[in-house]
Amino acid sequence: MAARIAPLTKRKAWKALQAHYKKVRGLHLRKLFAEDPKRGERMTAKAAGIFLDYSKNRITDDTLALLLQLAKESGLRERIDAMFRGEKINITENRAVLHVALRAPRETSIVVDGENVVPHVHAVIEKMADFSNRVRSGVWKGHTGKRIRNVVNIGIGGSDLGPVMAYEALKHYSDRAMTFRFVSNIDGTDFAEAIRDLDPAETLLIVSSKTFTTLETMTNAHTARAWSLKGLGGDENSVAKHFVAVSTNAAEASKFGIDTANMFGFWDWVGGRYSMDSAIGLSTMLAIGPDQFRAMLDGFHQMDEHFREAPFERNLPVLMGLLTVWYNNFFGAQTVAVLPYEQYLKRFPAYLQQLTMESNGKHVTLDGTEVDYPTGPIYWGEPGTNGQHSFYQLIHQGTRLIPSDFIAFYKPLHPLGRHHDLLLANVFAQTEALAFGKTAEQVKTEGTPDWLVPHRVLEGNRPSNTILAERLTPETLGKLVALYEHCVFTQGTVWNIDSFDQWGVELGKTLAQRIIPELESKAAPNLGHDSSTNNLIRSYRKFKEAL
Ligand code: F6P
């Protein structure tokens, strides 16, 4: 399919966008809003209970039409269909990309290599639900007969960021009698701090790793095994009661000593960063229970259906993806800020960093040609209002253009006095200030001395999206995550890259494997790196010897 698509910069719509950009780049949002009093109502879209206001973007109707034309010429419709059909669109790994199957209703059929995968998905969800119910109700007992009160998820990347983010986001719905911890870093501090106040007899450890070979996870898992065994009198039989595995690699999990009955599988067609709704979400299900987990899957599915079916001009992920392309490729914006006005979403930007940057941080097209345009931007962010008192200054008055996504909810989870009105007032105020700023005339009429005027001027014309939903629930979280997944897909399709591999992370892993014995050997190693790396290794060894 890729062969039929013209290179990005040769597509008609691309060329038209280049010419169009020259015409509209100087347009100010003040003018665009003044000329069209209904713009703020018109440039909005709603789907699956998620409302998107994209009116405060530096676009005209023509921009939108051209971006939509670009999506068409990029084969977005065909590529969406190919993904949902289970075609192997992750070409460098020869894999289907089917996170959408993880939330497909039971009666759906999605065929990979001649087999409908949906019944397998539901079998795993049922196994997870049964296990979660037993742990949550206390039927599942630890080795000494005590019930499980603590759950520690051991994983990294997609096997950590999704579970942590979802746990934090859905804490309100979680069983507060249970403690949840997440260990990812190979830095021993992470494990030490996670378990320091936990009783091994009451602790369940979930080893979450798609491959079951990741250095960090396996190192932490072995440390955890030793800690658990020590606390339980060294009886190897205890492992089966205190360890479960989530992996596509049952053989390795079995070698670790985990009972095959306590393994929760998934498949190579689920990318790590797209796996929080697979068995990798076991800690999420243990925290919020199977019903709420299913509600989250339903939220994902509603957004999937919207993405698959809605016309592009009303398609939320498509609109957001195309706007990112507009700023990234025409305005030269290098980043996107994600600003959730919801404290429970504090890990959402970190989660999105892997989703977006591991997916679209690519330098060649599907056929291996070097791109001659920028691809994935840097995603970053923090919850509001905290960020307002930190980095927003740069967004308002700095020299860089930073398109920003504001995310908020109509209803609070903790209706305390005026808090929610004040929170939402800040969301609306920030997008207003970014778009319209404050002119020198306005500053002067406030009696500002002339020399101070330039410092107090806010140029405005800073673009933002506002994303609103009724309330943060498991279902809403599913919709939000799917919204960004498909937004990433849209971008990757326009850029004609493989959004589903991650070869760039391999070299560092290989080099670390070479360096490990050079740090651990008794005899001084024969070092063959560059002079900087050799010197760093020698200096580390010197300190180690002195210990
Ligand atoms: O190093 C990157 C990566 O491969 C991610 O894509 C993945 O989410 C993470 O490592 C963890 O991998 P695994 O689940 O196999 O341990």
Coordinates of C-alpha atoms and ligand atoms in Angstrom, one line a residue:
M1 CA 0.0 0.0 0.0
A2 CA 2.8 2.4 0.9
A3 CA 4.1 2.3 -2.7
R4 CA 0.9 3.8 -4.0
I5 CA 1.3 6.9 -1.8
A6 CA 3.4 9.8 -3.2
P7 CA 6.2 11.0 -1.0
L8 CA 4.8 13.6 1.4
T9 CA 6.4 16.6 -0.1
K10 CA 5.2 15.6 -3.6
R11 CA 1.5 15.3 -2.6
K12 CA -0.8 17.9 -4.1
A13 CA -2.3 18.9 -0.8
W14 CA 1.2 19.3 0.7
K15 CA 2.2 21.7 -2.0
A16 CA -1.1 23.6 -1.6
L17 CA -0.6 23.7 2.1
Q18 CA 2.9 25.3 1.6
A19 CA 1.4 28.0 -0.5
H20 CA -1.5 28.4 1.8
Y21 CA 0.8 28.7 4.9
K22 CA 2.5 31.7 3.4
K23 CA -0.8 33.4 3.1
V24 CA -2.1 32.6 6.6
R25 CA 0.9 32.4 8.8
G26 CA 0.6 36.1 9.7
L27 CA -3.2 35.9 10.5
H28 CA -4.0 36.6 14.1
L29 CA -6.6 34.7 16.1
R30 CA -8.0 38.1 17.1
K31 CA -8.9 38.8 13.5
L32 CA -10.1 35.3 12.8
F33 CA -12.5 35.5 15.8
A34 CA -13.5 39.0 15.0
E35 CA -14.5 38.1 11.5
D36 CA -16.5 35.1 12.4
P37 CA -18.5 35.5 15.6
K38 CA -19.5 31.9 15.5
R39 CA -16.0 30.5 15.1
G40 CA -15.9 29.3 18.7
E41 CA -19.1 27.3 18.2
R42 CA -18.4 26.2 14.7
M43 CA -14.9 24.8 15.1
T44 CA -15.8 22.2 17.6
A45 CA -16.5 18.5 17.4
K46 CA -18.0 16.0 19.8
A47 CA -17.8 12.3 19.9
A48 CA -18.3 9.6 22.5
G49 CA -18.9 12.2 25.1
I50 CA -15.6 14.0 24.4
F51 CA -15.9 17.6 23.3
L52 CA -13.1 19.2 21.3
D53 CA -12.8 23.0 20.7
Y54 CA -10.2 23.5 18.0
S55 CA -11.3 27.1 17.2
K56 CA -8.2 28.6 18.9
N57 CA -5.9 27.2 16.3
R58 CA -4.2 29.2 13.6
I59 CA -6.3 27.8 10.8
T60 CA -9.0 29.0 8.4
D61 CA -11.6 26.8 6.7
D62 CA -9.2 26.5 3.8
T63 CA -6.5 25.2 6.1
L64 CA -8.8 22.6 7.3
A65 CA -10.0 21.6 3.9
L66 CA -6.3 21.2 2.7
L67 CA -5.3 19.2 5.8
L68 CA -8.3 16.9 5.2
Q69 CA -7.2 16.6 1.6
L70 CA -3.7 15.7 2.8
A71 CA -5.2 13.0 5.0
K72 CA -7.0 11.6 2.0
E73 CA -3.9 11.7 -0.3
S74 CA -1.9 10.1 2.5
G75 CA -4.2 7.0 2.4
L76 CA -5.5 7.5 5.9
R77 CA -8.8 5.8 5.3
E78 CA -7.2 2.8 3.7
R79 CA -4.7 2.6 6.5
I80 CA -7.3 2.8 9.2
D81 CA -9.2 0.0 7.5
A82 CA -6.0 -2.0 7.2
M83 CA -5.2 -1.7 10.9
F84 CA -8.8 -2.8 11.9
R85 CA -8.6 -5.7 9.4
G86 CA -5.5 -7.0 11.2
E87 CA -3.1 -6.4 8.3
K88 CA 0.6 -6.4 9.1
I89 CA 1.0 -2.7 9.0
N90 CA 4.0 -2.8 11.3
I91 CA 6.2 -3.8 8.4
T92 CA 9.6 -3.7 10.0
E93 CA 8.5 -6.3 12.6
N94 CA 6.0 -8.0 10.2
R95 CA 3.2 -7.6 12.8
A96 CA -0.4 -6.7 12.8
V97 CA -1.3 -3.7 15.0
L98 CA -4.4 -4.6 16.9
H99 CA -4.7 -2.8 20.2
V100 CA -8.2 -2.1 18.9
A101 CA -8.9 -5.9 19.3
L102 CA -8.2 -5.6 23.0
R103 CA -11.4 -3.8 23.4
A104 CA -13.5 -5.3 20.7
P105 CA -16.9 -6.7 21.8
R106 CA -17.1 -10.4 22.1
E107 CA -19.1 -10.9 18.9
T108 CA -16.5 -9.1 16.8
S109 CA -14.3 -11.0 14.5
I110 CA -10.7 -9.8 13.8
V111 CA -8.6 -12.4 12.0
V112 CA -4.8 -12.6 12.3
D113 CA -3.0 -15.4 10.4
G114 CA -6.3 -17.1 9.8
E115 CA -7.5 -17.0 13.3
N116 CA -10.2 -14.8 15.0
V117 CA -8.3 -13.2 17.9
V118 CA -11.3 -11.7 19.8
P119 CA -12.2 -14.9 21.7
H120 CA -8.6 -15.1 22.9
V121 CA -8.8 -11.5 24.2
H122 CA -12.0 -12.3 26.1
A123 CA -10.6 -15.5 27.6
V124 CA -7.7 -13.5 29.0
I125 CA -10.0 -10.8 30.4
E126 CA -12.1 -13.5 32.1
K127 CA -9.0 -15.1 33.6
M128 CA -7.9 -11.7 34.8
A129 CA -11.3 -11.0 36.3
D130 CA -11.5 -14.3 38.1
F131 CA -8.0 -13.7 39.5
S132 CA -8.8 -10.1 40.5
N133 CA -12.0 -11.1 42.2
R134 CA -10.2 -13.8 44.2
V135 CA -7.4 -11.4 45.3
R136 CA -9.7 -8.5 46.0
S137 CA -12.1 -10.6 48.1
G138 CA -9.3 -12.3 50.0
V139 CA -10.1 -15.8 48.7
W140 CA -6.6 -15.8 47.2
K141 CA -4.2 -16.2 50.1
G142 CA -0.5 -15.7 50.3
H143 CA 1.9 -18.5 51.3
T144 CA 1.4 -18.0 55.0
G145 CA -2.4 -17.9 54.7
K146 CA -2.6 -14.1 55.0
R147 CA -4.7 -12.2 52.4
I148 CA -3.0 -10.0 49.8
R149 CA -3.0 -6.3 50.7
N150 CA -0.2 -5.0 48.5
V151 CA 0.4 -5.3 44.8
V152 CA 3.7 -4.4 43.2
N153 CA 3.9 -4.2 39.4
I154 CA 7.3 -4.7 38.0
G155 CA 7.8 -3.5 34.4
I156 CA 9.2 -0.7 32.4
G157 CA 8.1 1.4 29.4
G158 CA 4.7 0.2 28.2
S159 CA 4.7 -2.4 30.9
D160 CA 4.9 0.4 33.5
L161 CA 3.8 3.7 32.2
G162 CA 0.2 2.6 31.3
P163 CA -0.3 0.8 34.6
V164 CA 1.0 3.7 36.7
M165 CA -0.9 6.3 34.8
A166 CA -4.1 4.3 35.0
Y167 CA -3.7 3.6 38.7
E168 CA -3.1 7.3 39.4
A169 CA -5.9 8.4 37.1
L170 CA -8.4 6.0 38.5
K171 CA -7.3 6.0 42.1
H172 CA -10.7 7.5 43.0
Y173 CA -12.3 4.2 41.9
S174 CA -9.7 1.9 43.5
D175 CA -9.9 -0.3 46.6
R176 CA -8.3 1.9 49.2
A177 CA -7.6 -1.0 51.5
M178 CA -5.0 -2.2 49.1
T179 CA -1.6 -0.6 48.4
F180 CA -0.3 -0.4 44.8
R181 CA 3.4 0.2 44.0
F182 CA 5.2 0.3 40.7
V183 CA 8.8 -0.6 40.2
S184 CA 10.5 0.2 36.8
N185 CA 13.9 1.7 37.2
I186 CA 17.0 -0.5 37.3
D187 CA 18.3 1.9 40.0
G188 CA 17.9 -0.2 43.1
T189 CA 16.3 2.8 44.9
D190 CA 13.1 2.2 43.0
F191 CA 12.7 -1.3 44.3
A192 CA 14.0 -0.5 47.8
E193 CA 11.6 2.4 48.2
A194 CA 8.6 0.4 46.8
I195 CA 8.9 -2.4 49.3
R196 CA 10.4 -0.8 52.3
D197 CA 7.2 -0.9 54.4
L198 CA 5.6 -4.0 52.8
D199 CA 5.2 -7.4 54.4
P200 CA 6.2 -10.1 51.8
A201 CA 3.5 -12.3 53.3
E202 CA 0.8 -9.8 52.1
T203 CA 2.4 -8.8 48.8
L204 CA 1.7 -10.0 45.3
L205 CA 4.3 -9.2 42.6
I206 CA 3.2 -8.9 39.0
V207 CA 6.1 -9.3 36.6
S208 CA 4.9 -7.4 33.5
S209 CA 7.0 -7.7 30.4
K210 CA 5.9 -8.4 26.9
T211 CA 9.2 -10.1 26.1
F212 CA 10.2 -11.3 29.6
T213 CA 13.8 -10.5 28.7
T214 CA 14.0 -6.7 29.5
L215 CA 17.1 -6.0 31.6
E216 CA 15.4 -3.7 34.1
T217 CA 12.3 -5.8 34.6
M218 CA 14.2 -9.1 34.9
T219 CA 16.7 -7.7 37.3
N220 CA 14.0 -6.2 39.5
A221 CA 12.0 -9.4 39.3
H222 CA 14.9 -11.5 40.5
T223 CA 15.6 -9.0 43.4
A224 CA 11.9 -9.2 44.2
R225 CA 12.0 -13.0 44.2
A226 CA 14.9 -13.0 46.6
W227 CA 13.1 -10.4 48.9
S228 CA 9.9 -12.4 48.8
L229 CA 11.6 -15.7 49.5
K230 CA 13.6 -14.3 52.3
G231 CA 10.5 -12.9 54.0
L232 CA 8.7 -16.2 53.6
G233 CA 11.3 -18.5 55.0
G234 CA 12.9 -19.5 51.7
D235 CA 10.2 -21.9 50.6
E236 CA 10.3 -22.0 46.8
N237 CA 6.6 -23.0 46.8
S238 CA 5.8 -19.5 47.9
V239 CA 6.6 -18.1 44.5
A240 CA 3.5 -19.5 43.0
K241 CA 1.4 -17.7 45.6
H242 CA 3.2 -14.3 45.4
F243 CA 4.2 -14.0 41.8
V244 CA 2.2 -13.8 38.6
A245 CA 3.4 -12.9 35.1
V246 CA 2.0 -10.9 32.3
S247 CA 3.8 -11.7 29.1
T248 CA 3.8 -12.9 25.6
N249 CA 6.6 -15.2 26.5
A250 CA 5.2 -18.1 28.6
A251 CA 8.4 -20.2 28.3
E252 CA 10.6 -17.5 30.0
A253 CA 7.9 -16.8 32.7
S254 CA 7.8 -20.5 33.5
K255 CA 11.6 -20.6 33.8
F256 CA 11.3 -17.9 36.4
G257 CA 9.2 -20.2 38.5
I258 CA 5.8 -18.7 37.8
D259 CA 3.0 -21.2 37.7
T260 CA 1.5 -21.3 34.2
A261 CA -1.9 -21.0 35.8
N262 CA -0.9 -17.6 37.0
M263 CA 0.3 -16.2 33.7
F264 CA -1.8 -13.7 31.7
G265 CA -0.9 -13.6 28.1
F266 CA -1.1 -11.2 25.3
W267 CA 0.1 -11.2 21.7
D268 CA 2.8 -9.8 19.5
W269 CA 0.2 -7.7 17.7
V270 CA 0.0 -5.5 20.9
G271 CA 2.8 -2.9 21.0
G272 CA 4.2 -2.3 24.5
R273 CA 3.0 1.4 24.4
Y274 CA -0.5 0.2 23.3
S275 CA -0.9 -2.4 26.0
M276 CA -2.4 -0.8 29.1
D277 CA -5.8 -2.3 28.2
S278 CA -4.3 -5.8 27.7
A279 CA -3.3 -8.1 30.6
I280 CA -0.6 -5.5 31.2
G281 CA -3.5 -3.7 32.9
L282 CA -3.8 -6.5 35.6
S283 CA -2.7 -4.1 38.3
T284 CA -5.4 -1.7 37.1
M285 CA -8.0 -4.4 37.3
L286 CA -6.9 -5.4 40.8
A287 CA -7.2 -1.7 41.8
I288 CA -10.5 -0.8 40.3
G289 CA -12.2 -4.3 39.8
P290 CA -13.3 -6.1 36.7
D291 CA -16.5 -4.1 36.1
Q292 CA -14.7 -0.7 36.1
F293 CA -11.9 -2.2 33.9
R294 CA -14.5 -3.4 31.4
A295 CA -16.0 0.1 31.5
M296 CA -12.6 1.4 30.5
L297 CA -12.4 -1.0 27.6
D298 CA -15.8 0.2 26.5
G299 CA -14.5 3.8 26.5
F300 CA -11.6 2.7 24.3
H301 CA -13.9 0.9 22.0
Q302 CA -16.3 3.9 21.6
M303 CA -13.4 6.1 20.5
D304 CA -12.1 3.3 18.2
E305 CA -15.5 3.2 16.5
H306 CA -15.6 6.9 16.1
F307 CA -12.1 6.9 14.6
R308 CA -13.0 4.1 12.2
E309 CA -16.4 5.5 11.1
A310 CA -16.6 9.2 11.5
P311 CA -16.0 11.5 8.5
F312 CA -12.6 13.0 8.8
E313 CA -14.0 16.6 9.3
R314 CA -15.7 15.5 12.4
N315 CA -13.2 12.9 13.5
L316 CA -11.5 14.0 16.8
P317 CA -8.2 12.0 16.5
V318 CA -7.9 12.9 12.8
L319 CA -8.4 16.6 13.5
M320 CA -6.0 16.6 16.4
G321 CA -3.4 14.6 14.3
L322 CA -3.7 16.9 11.4
L323 CA -3.3 20.0 13.5
T324 CA -0.1 18.6 14.9
V325 CA 1.2 18.1 11.4
W326 CA 0.2 21.7 10.6
Y327 CA 2.3 23.1 13.4
N328 CA 5.1 20.6 13.2
N329 CA 5.7 20.8 9.5
F330 CA 4.6 24.3 8.6
F331 CA 5.1 26.5 11.6
G332 CA 8.2 24.5 12.7
A333 CA 6.8 23.9 16.2
Q334 CA 9.0 21.3 17.9
T335 CA 6.8 20.4 20.9
V336 CA 3.2 19.8 22.0
A337 CA 2.2 20.6 25.6
V338 CA -0.4 18.4 27.2
L339 CA -2.0 20.2 30.2
P340 CA -4.6 18.2 32.1
Y341 CA -6.6 20.2 34.6
E342 CA -7.2 17.2 36.7
Q343 CA -4.8 16.2 39.4
Y344 CA -5.5 12.5 38.9
L345 CA -4.0 12.8 35.4
K346 CA -0.6 13.8 36.7
R347 CA 1.1 10.9 34.9
F348 CA -0.8 11.3 31.7
P349 CA 1.8 13.5 30.0
A350 CA 4.5 11.0 30.9
Y351 CA 2.4 8.2 29.5
L352 CA 1.8 10.1 26.3
Q353 CA 5.5 10.7 25.9
Q354 CA 6.1 7.0 25.2
L355 CA 3.0 6.7 23.2
T356 CA 3.8 9.6 20.9
M357 CA 7.6 9.7 20.9
E358 CA 8.4 6.0 20.7
S359 CA 5.8 5.8 17.9
N360 CA 6.7 8.7 15.8
G361 CA 10.3 9.4 16.6
K362 CA 11.4 8.0 13.2
H363 CA 13.7 9.3 10.4
V364 CA 12.8 7.1 7.5
T365 CA 9.6 6.3 5.6
L366 CA 8.1 2.9 5.3
D367 CA 10.3 2.1 2.3
G368 CA 13.4 3.2 4.2
T369 CA 13.9 6.6 2.5
E370 CA 15.3 9.4 4.7
V371 CA 12.5 11.9 5.4
D372 CA 13.0 15.5 4.3
Y373 CA 10.5 16.9 6.8
P374 CA 10.2 16.8 10.6
T375 CA 8.3 13.9 12.1
G376 CA 7.2 13.3 15.7
P377 CA 7.2 16.4 18.0
I378 CA 8.3 16.3 21.6
Y379 CA 5.3 15.8 23.9
W380 CA 5.5 17.1 27.4
G381 CA 3.3 18.6 30.1
E382 CA 2.2 18.8 33.7
P383 CA -1.2 19.3 35.3
G384 CA -2.7 22.7 35.6
T385 CA -2.9 24.9 37.5
N386 CA 0.6 24.0 38.7
G387 CA 2.2 24.5 35.3
Q388 CA 0.8 28.1 35.2
H389 CA 3.2 29.0 37.9
S390 CA 6.2 27.4 36.3
F391 CA 6.6 27.0 32.5
Y392 CA 3.6 28.8 31.1
Q393 CA 5.5 32.0 31.0
L394 CA 7.5 30.6 28.1
I395 CA 4.3 29.5 26.3
H396 CA 2.8 33.0 26.7
Q397 CA 5.8 35.2 26.0
G398 CA 8.7 33.0 24.8
T399 CA 10.0 32.9 21.3
R400 CA 8.7 29.4 20.5
L401 CA 5.4 28.3 19.3
I402 CA 4.0 25.6 21.6
P403 CA 0.6 24.2 20.6
S404 CA -1.1 23.1 23.8
D405 CA -3.9 20.6 24.6
F406 CA -5.9 21.6 27.6
I407 CA -7.9 18.7 29.1
A408 CA -10.6 19.3 31.7
F409 CA -13.8 17.8 33.1
Y410 CA -17.2 19.5 33.7
K411 CA -17.7 17.6 37.0
P412 CA -15.1 17.3 39.7
L413 CA -14.4 14.0 41.6
H414 CA -14.1 16.0 44.8
P415 CA -16.6 18.9 44.8
L416 CA -15.0 21.1 47.4
G417 CA -16.4 24.6 47.8
R418 CA -15.4 26.8 44.8
H419 CA -12.4 24.7 43.8
H420 CA -13.8 23.4 40.5
D421 CA -15.1 26.8 39.3
L422 CA -11.7 28.2 40.0
L423 CA -10.0 25.3 38.2
L424 CA -12.1 25.6 35.1
A425 CA -11.9 29.4 35.1
N426 CA -8.2 28.9 34.8
V427 CA -8.5 26.6 31.8
F428 CA -10.7 29.0 29.9
A429 CA -8.6 32.0 30.9
Q430 CA -5.4 30.4 29.8
T431 CA -6.6 29.5 26.3
E432 CA -8.1 33.0 26.0
A433 CA -4.8 34.6 27.1
L434 CA -2.8 32.4 24.8
A435 CA -5.0 33.2 21.8
F436 CA -5.7 36.9 22.2
G437 CA -2.9 38.1 24.4
K438 CA -2.7 41.7 25.4
T439 CA -1.8 44.6 23.0
A440 CA 0.5 47.5 23.7
E441 CA -2.6 49.8 23.6
Q442 CA -4.3 47.7 26.2
V443 CA -1.2 47.8 28.4
K444 CA -0.9 51.5 28.0
T445 CA -4.5 52.2 28.9
E446 CA -3.7 50.6 32.2
G447 CA -1.3 53.4 32.9
T448 CA 1.9 51.4 32.3
P449 CA 5.0 53.5 31.8
D450 CA 6.3 53.4 28.2
W451 CA 9.5 51.5 29.1
L452 CA 7.5 48.7 30.8
V453 CA 5.0 48.3 28.0
P454 CA 7.0 45.8 25.8
H455 CA 7.5 43.6 28.8
R456 CA 3.9 43.4 29.6
V457 CA 2.6 42.8 26.0
L458 CA 1.4 39.3 25.3
E459 CA 1.4 38.8 21.5
G460 CA -1.2 36.1 21.7
N461 CA -1.8 33.9 18.6
R462 CA -0.7 30.9 20.6
P463 CA -2.7 27.9 19.5
S464 CA -4.6 25.5 21.8
N465 CA -7.1 22.7 21.8
T466 CA -9.6 22.4 24.6
I467 CA -10.7 18.9 25.4
L468 CA -13.7 18.5 27.7
A469 CA -15.5 15.5 29.1
E470 CA -18.1 15.1 31.8
R471 CA -16.1 13.5 34.5
L472 CA -12.9 11.4 34.8
T473 CA -14.1 7.8 34.9
P474 CA -12.6 4.6 33.7
E475 CA -14.7 4.9 30.6
T476 CA -13.5 8.5 30.0
L477 CA -9.9 7.5 30.5
G478 CA -10.3 4.8 27.9
K479 CA -11.7 7.3 25.4
L480 CA -8.9 9.8 26.1
V481 CA -6.1 7.3 25.6
A482 CA -7.7 6.0 22.4
L483 CA -8.0 9.6 21.2
Y484 CA -4.3 10.1 21.5
E485 CA -3.5 6.6 20.1
H486 CA -5.4 7.4 16.9
C487 CA -4.0 10.9 16.8
V488 CA -0.6 9.4 16.7
F489 CA -1.7 7.0 14.0
T490 CA -3.0 9.9 11.9
Q491 CA 0.3 11.7 12.2
G492 CA 2.3 8.6 11.4
T493 CA 0.2 7.9 8.3
V494 CA 0.8 11.4 6.9
W495 CA 4.5 11.1 7.6
N496 CA 4.5 7.7 6.1
I497 CA 6.5 6.1 8.9
D498 CA 6.2 2.9 10.9
S499 CA 4.6 4.1 14.2
F500 CA 4.8 0.7 15.7
D501 CA 8.4 -0.3 15.8
Q502 CA 11.2 1.2 18.1
W503 CA 14.6 0.1 16.7
G504 CA 16.2 3.2 18.1
V505 CA 16.1 1.8 21.6
E506 CA 18.1 -1.3 20.7
L507 CA 21.6 0.1 20.3
G508 CA 21.8 1.4 23.9
K509 CA 20.6 -2.0 25.2
T510 CA 23.3 -3.9 23.3
L511 CA 26.0 -1.5 24.3
A512 CA 24.9 -1.8 28.0
Q513 CA 25.2 -5.6 27.7
R514 CA 28.8 -5.2 26.5
I515 CA 29.7 -2.7 29.3
I516 CA 28.1 -4.7 32.2
P517 CA 31.0 -7.3 32.3
E518 CA 33.5 -4.5 31.9
L519 CA 32.2 -2.9 35.2
E520 CA 31.8 -6.2 37.0
S521 CA 34.9 -8.2 36.0
K522 CA 37.6 -8.7 38.7
A523 CA 40.5 -8.2 36.3
A524 CA 40.8 -4.9 34.5
P525 CA 39.1 -5.3 31.2
N526 CA 40.6 -4.6 27.8
L527 CA 38.5 -1.6 26.8
G528 CA 37.8 -1.0 23.1
H529 CA 35.4 2.0 23.3
D530 CA 36.1 5.6 22.4
S531 CA 38.4 7.5 24.8
S532 CA 35.5 9.1 26.7
T533 CA 33.6 5.9 27.3
N534 CA 36.8 4.1 28.3
N535 CA 37.7 6.8 30.7
L536 CA 34.2 6.8 32.3
I537 CA 34.4 3.0 32.8
R538 CA 37.8 3.3 34.4
S539 CA 36.7 6.0 36.7
Y540 CA 33.7 4.0 37.8
R541 CA 35.9 0.9 38.4
K542 CA 38.2 3.0 40.6
F543 CA 35.4 4.2 42.8
K544 CA 34.0 0.7 43.0
E545 CA 37.4 -0.7 44.0
A546 CA 37.7 1.9 46.7
L547 CA 34.4 0.8 48.3
Ligands
F6P1 O1 12.9 -0.3 25.4 C1 11.6 0.0 24.8 C2 10.6 -1.1 25.0 O2 10.8 -2.2 24.1 C3 9.2 -0.6 25.0 O3 8.7 -0.5 23.7 C4 8.5 -1.5 25.9 O4 7.3 -1.0 26.3 C5 9.5 -1.7 27.0 O5 10.7 -1.7 26.3 C6 9.3 -2.9 27.9 O6 9.3 -4.0 27.2 P1 8.8 -5.4 27.8 O7 7.4 -5.3 28.1 O8 9.1 -6.4 26.8 O9 9.6 -5.7 29.1

